[in-house]
Amino acid sequence: AQSVTQPDIHITVSEGASLELRCNYSYGATPYLFWYVQSPGQGLQLLLKYFSGDTLVQGIKGFEAEFKRSQSSFNLRKPSVHWSDAAEYFCAVGAGGGSQGNLIFGKGTKLSVKP
Amino acid sequence: DAGVIQSPRHEVTEMGQEVTLRCKPISGHDYLFWYRQTMMRGLELLIYFNNNVPIDDSGMPEDRFSAKMPNASFSTLKIQPSEPRDSAVYFCASSPRVAPTLETQYFGPGTRLLVL
């Protein structure tokens, strides 16, 4: 069965520091992978997605993620964190292989940013 | 496009009352999803529709929950009777029809439900 693991429940970084949020997936075929962000009291917003091709994908707000098949990972990175990045981040895998549209979400990683 | 629209944004009700949550998906999207988010269980898929037809409702907690999609631009999630443990944020999301982009889901702002 498909699954997504986000090992870190809560991460705190200083403003201006680099960030990496981890995501591991379990999926039998080539996965469709996503990162969503949820600001406090808001809905989920798509940051970036990977379907195929270049394994380093760029997203909005200066985020990027790298798909590593050998490690079953899709870690999210940002070189310099801003205070406005404080939010909860969800990794997700497409469970239907493009045919069903269903997504499996991880439990989320809450990011706090220190001034 | 206005994005996915949900109403109401906040709902406070008493145990035993009927609650109806509403969703308008993005025009042209063939898939519609209902999720529930709680601190304890995270984001859970309740049910999803394709072309107004329910495809998978295995996430619906119990018979008190029901969802309908009478047309391509409107869906409801109903809880009757409501219980305090139903308190959560309920999200609606929609996806376009063309694979693989149909995997990308666009979320509404959510309905925050509190059952007293």
Coordinates of C-alpha atoms in Angstrom, one line a residue:
Chain A
A1 CA 0.0 0.0 0.0
Q2 CA 1.1 3.5 -0.7
S3 CA 2.3 5.6 2.3
V4 CA 4.1 8.8 3.1
T5 CA 6.4 9.3 6.1
Q6 CA 7.5 12.7 7.3
P7 CA 9.9 11.8 10.1
D8 CA 10.0 15.3 11.7
I9 CA 6.9 16.5 13.5
H10 CA 8.3 19.9 14.4
I11 CA 11.4 21.8 13.2
T12 CA 12.6 25.2 14.3
V13 CA 15.1 27.1 12.3
S14 CA 16.5 30.7 12.5
E15 CA 15.5 33.2 9.9
G16 CA 18.0 33.2 7.1
A17 CA 19.1 29.7 7.7
S18 CA 18.7 26.9 5.3
L19 CA 15.8 24.4 5.5
E20 CA 15.3 20.8 4.6
L21 CA 12.1 18.9 5.3
R22 CA 12.2 15.2 4.9
C23 CA 9.7 13.0 3.1
N24 CA 9.9 9.3 2.3
Y25 CA 7.3 7.4 0.3
S26 CA 6.3 3.9 -0.4
Y27 CA 4.9 3.2 -3.8
G28 CA 5.2 0.4 -6.3
A29 CA 5.4 2.4 -9.5
T30 CA 6.7 5.8 -10.5
P31 CA 5.1 8.2 -8.0
Y32 CA 3.6 11.5 -8.5
L33 CA 4.9 13.6 -5.6
F34 CA 3.7 16.8 -4.0
W35 CA 4.5 19.3 -1.3
Y36 CA 1.7 21.4 0.2
V37 CA 1.9 24.2 2.7
Q38 CA -0.7 25.2 5.2
S39 CA -0.5 28.5 7.0
P40 CA -2.3 28.8 10.3
G41 CA -6.0 28.9 9.8
Q42 CA -5.7 28.5 6.1
G43 CA -6.2 25.8 3.5
L44 CA -3.5 23.8 1.8
Q45 CA -1.6 25.5 -1.0
L46 CA 0.5 23.6 -3.6
L47 CA 4.2 24.4 -3.4
L48 CA 5.5 22.1 -6.1
K49 CA 5.0 18.7 -7.7
Y50 CA 7.0 16.0 -9.5
F51 CA 5.6 13.9 -12.3
S52 CA 8.6 13.0 -14.4
G53 CA 11.7 14.4 -16.0
D54 CA 14.2 16.5 -14.0
T55 CA 14.4 15.2 -10.5
L56 CA 15.0 18.7 -9.0
V57 CA 11.8 20.7 -9.2
Q58 CA 11.3 24.3 -8.4
G59 CA 8.2 25.6 -6.7
I60 CA 6.7 28.8 -5.4
K61 CA 8.2 31.0 -2.6
G62 CA 11.7 29.9 -3.4
F63 CA 11.2 26.2 -2.5
E64 CA 12.7 23.3 -4.3
A65 CA 12.5 19.5 -3.9
E66 CA 14.6 16.6 -5.2
F67 CA 13.2 13.2 -6.1
K68 CA 15.6 10.4 -5.3
R69 CA 14.3 7.1 -6.4
S70 CA 17.0 5.1 -4.8
Q71 CA 16.2 6.6 -1.4
S72 CA 12.4 6.8 -1.9
S73 CA 12.6 10.4 -0.9
F74 CA 11.3 13.7 -1.9
N75 CA 12.9 16.3 0.4
L76 CA 11.9 19.9 0.4
R77 CA 14.5 22.6 0.6
K78 CA 14.9 26.3 0.9
P79 CA 18.3 28.1 1.0
S80 CA 17.2 31.0 3.3
V81 CA 14.1 30.8 5.4
H82 CA 11.9 33.8 6.0
W83 CA 9.6 34.4 9.0
S84 CA 6.6 34.1 6.7
D85 CA 7.6 30.5 6.0
A86 CA 6.3 29.4 9.4
A87 CA 3.6 26.9 8.6
E88 CA 2.9 23.2 8.4
Y89 CA 4.2 21.3 5.4
F90 CA 2.6 18.2 3.9
C91 CA 4.2 15.7 1.5
A92 CA 1.8 13.6 -0.6
V93 CA 2.0 10.9 -3.2
G94 CA -0.4 10.2 -6.0
A95 CA -2.0 6.9 -5.3
G96 CA -3.7 6.4 -8.6
G97 CA -0.8 6.6 -11.0
G98 CA -2.6 9.3 -12.9
S99 CA -5.8 7.4 -13.2
Q100 CA -7.7 8.1 -10.0
G101 CA -6.6 11.4 -8.6
N102 CA -6.4 10.2 -5.0
L103 CA -3.5 11.5 -2.8
I104 CA -1.9 10.0 0.3
F105 CA -0.7 12.7 2.7
G106 CA 2.0 12.5 5.3
K107 CA 1.3 13.7 8.9
G108 CA 2.9 17.0 8.3
T109 CA 5.9 18.9 9.6
K110 CA 5.4 22.1 11.5
L111 CA 8.0 24.7 10.8
S112 CA 8.8 27.4 13.4
V113 CA 11.1 30.3 12.5
K114 CA 13.2 32.1 15.1
P115 CA 14.0 35.8 14.6
Chain B
D1 CA -10.9 31.7 -11.2
A2 CA -12.1 32.1 -7.7
G3 CA -10.6 28.7 -6.6
V4 CA -12.5 26.2 -4.5
I5 CA -15.2 27.8 -2.5
Q6 CA -16.5 26.4 0.8
S7 CA -19.2 27.5 3.0
P8 CA -19.7 28.2 5.8
R9 CA -16.1 29.0 6.9
H10 CA -17.1 28.5 10.6
E11 CA -19.9 26.5 12.1
V12 CA -20.7 26.1 15.7
T13 CA -23.6 23.7 16.6
E14 CA -24.9 21.6 19.4
M15 CA -24.7 17.9 19.6
G16 CA -27.5 16.1 17.7
Q17 CA -28.0 18.9 15.2
E18 CA -27.7 18.4 11.5
V19 CA -24.7 20.1 9.8
T20 CA -24.3 20.7 6.1
L21 CA -21.1 21.8 4.6
R22 CA -20.9 23.1 1.0
C23 CA -18.3 23.1 -1.7
K24 CA -18.1 24.6 -5.2
P25 CA -15.1 23.1 -7.1
I26 CA -13.0 24.9 -9.7
S27 CA -14.9 25.0 -13.0
G28 CA -13.8 22.2 -15.3
H29 CA -12.4 20.0 -12.6
D30 CA -13.9 16.5 -12.7
Y31 CA -12.7 15.3 -9.4
L32 CA -13.9 16.5 -6.0
F33 CA -12.5 15.4 -2.6
W34 CA -13.7 15.8 1.0
Y35 CA -11.1 15.7 3.7
R36 CA -11.2 16.0 7.5
Q37 CA -8.3 17.4 9.5
T38 CA -7.8 16.9 13.2
M39 CA -4.8 17.2 15.5
M40 CA -5.0 13.5 16.4
R41 CA -5.5 12.0 13.0
G42 CA -4.1 14.6 10.6
L43 CA -5.6 14.9 7.1
E44 CA -8.0 12.1 6.3
L45 CA -9.7 11.5 2.9
L46 CA -13.4 11.0 3.5
I47 CA -14.8 10.5 0.0
Y48 CA -14.1 11.6 -3.5
F49 CA -16.2 11.9 -6.7
N50 CA -15.4 11.7 -10.4
N51 CA -17.9 13.3 -12.7
N52 CA -20.4 13.6 -9.8
V53 CA -20.2 9.9 -9.0
P54 CA -18.8 8.8 -5.7
I55 CA -15.7 6.6 -6.3
D56 CA -14.4 5.8 -2.9
D57 CA -16.3 6.5 0.3
S58 CA -14.3 4.1 2.5
G59 CA -13.1 7.0 4.6
M60 CA -16.5 8.1 5.7
P61 CA -16.5 7.5 9.4
E62 CA -20.0 6.1 9.8
D63 CA -23.6 6.4 8.6
R64 CA -24.0 9.7 10.2
F65 CA -21.9 11.1 7.4
S66 CA -23.2 11.5 3.8
A67 CA -22.0 13.3 0.8
K68 CA -23.6 14.2 -2.5
M69 CA -22.7 15.9 -5.7
P70 CA -25.9 16.7 -7.6
N71 CA -24.0 18.5 -10.4
A72 CA -20.5 19.4 -11.5
S73 CA -20.4 22.7 -9.6
F74 CA -21.8 21.7 -6.1
S75 CA -21.2 19.2 -3.4
T76 CA -22.4 18.8 0.2
L77 CA -21.2 16.9 3.2
K78 CA -23.8 16.3 5.8
I79 CA -23.5 15.1 9.3
Q80 CA -26.6 14.0 11.0
P81 CA -26.7 13.8 14.0
S82 CA -23.5 15.6 14.8
E83 CA -21.4 14.7 17.8
P84 CA -18.5 16.5 19.6
R85 CA -16.0 14.1 18.1
D86 CA -16.9 15.5 14.7
S87 CA -15.3 18.8 15.5
A88 CA -12.6 19.3 12.9
V89 CA -11.6 21.3 9.9
Y90 CA -13.3 19.9 6.7
F91 CA -11.6 20.6 3.4
C92 CA -12.9 20.3 -0.1
A93 CA -10.5 19.9 -3.0
S94 CA -10.8 19.5 -6.7
S95 CA -8.7 18.2 -9.5
P96 CA -8.7 18.7 -13.3
R97 CA -9.5 15.9 -15.6
V98 CA -6.3 15.3 -17.5
A99 CA -3.7 12.9 -16.3
P100 CA -1.2 13.3 -14.8
T101 CA -2.3 16.8 -13.7
L102 CA -5.5 15.3 -12.3
E103 CA -3.3 14.3 -9.4
T104 CA -2.9 17.9 -8.4
Q105 CA -5.5 18.9 -5.9
Y106 CA -6.6 22.4 -5.2
F107 CA -7.9 23.0 -1.8
G108 CA -10.6 25.3 -0.4
P109 CA -10.1 27.3 2.7
G110 CA -11.9 24.8 4.9
T111 CA -14.9 24.8 7.2
R112 CA -14.1 24.9 10.9
L113 CA -16.7 22.8 12.7
L114 CA -17.2 22.9 16.4
V115 CA -19.9 20.6 17.9
L116 CA -20.7 21.4 21.5

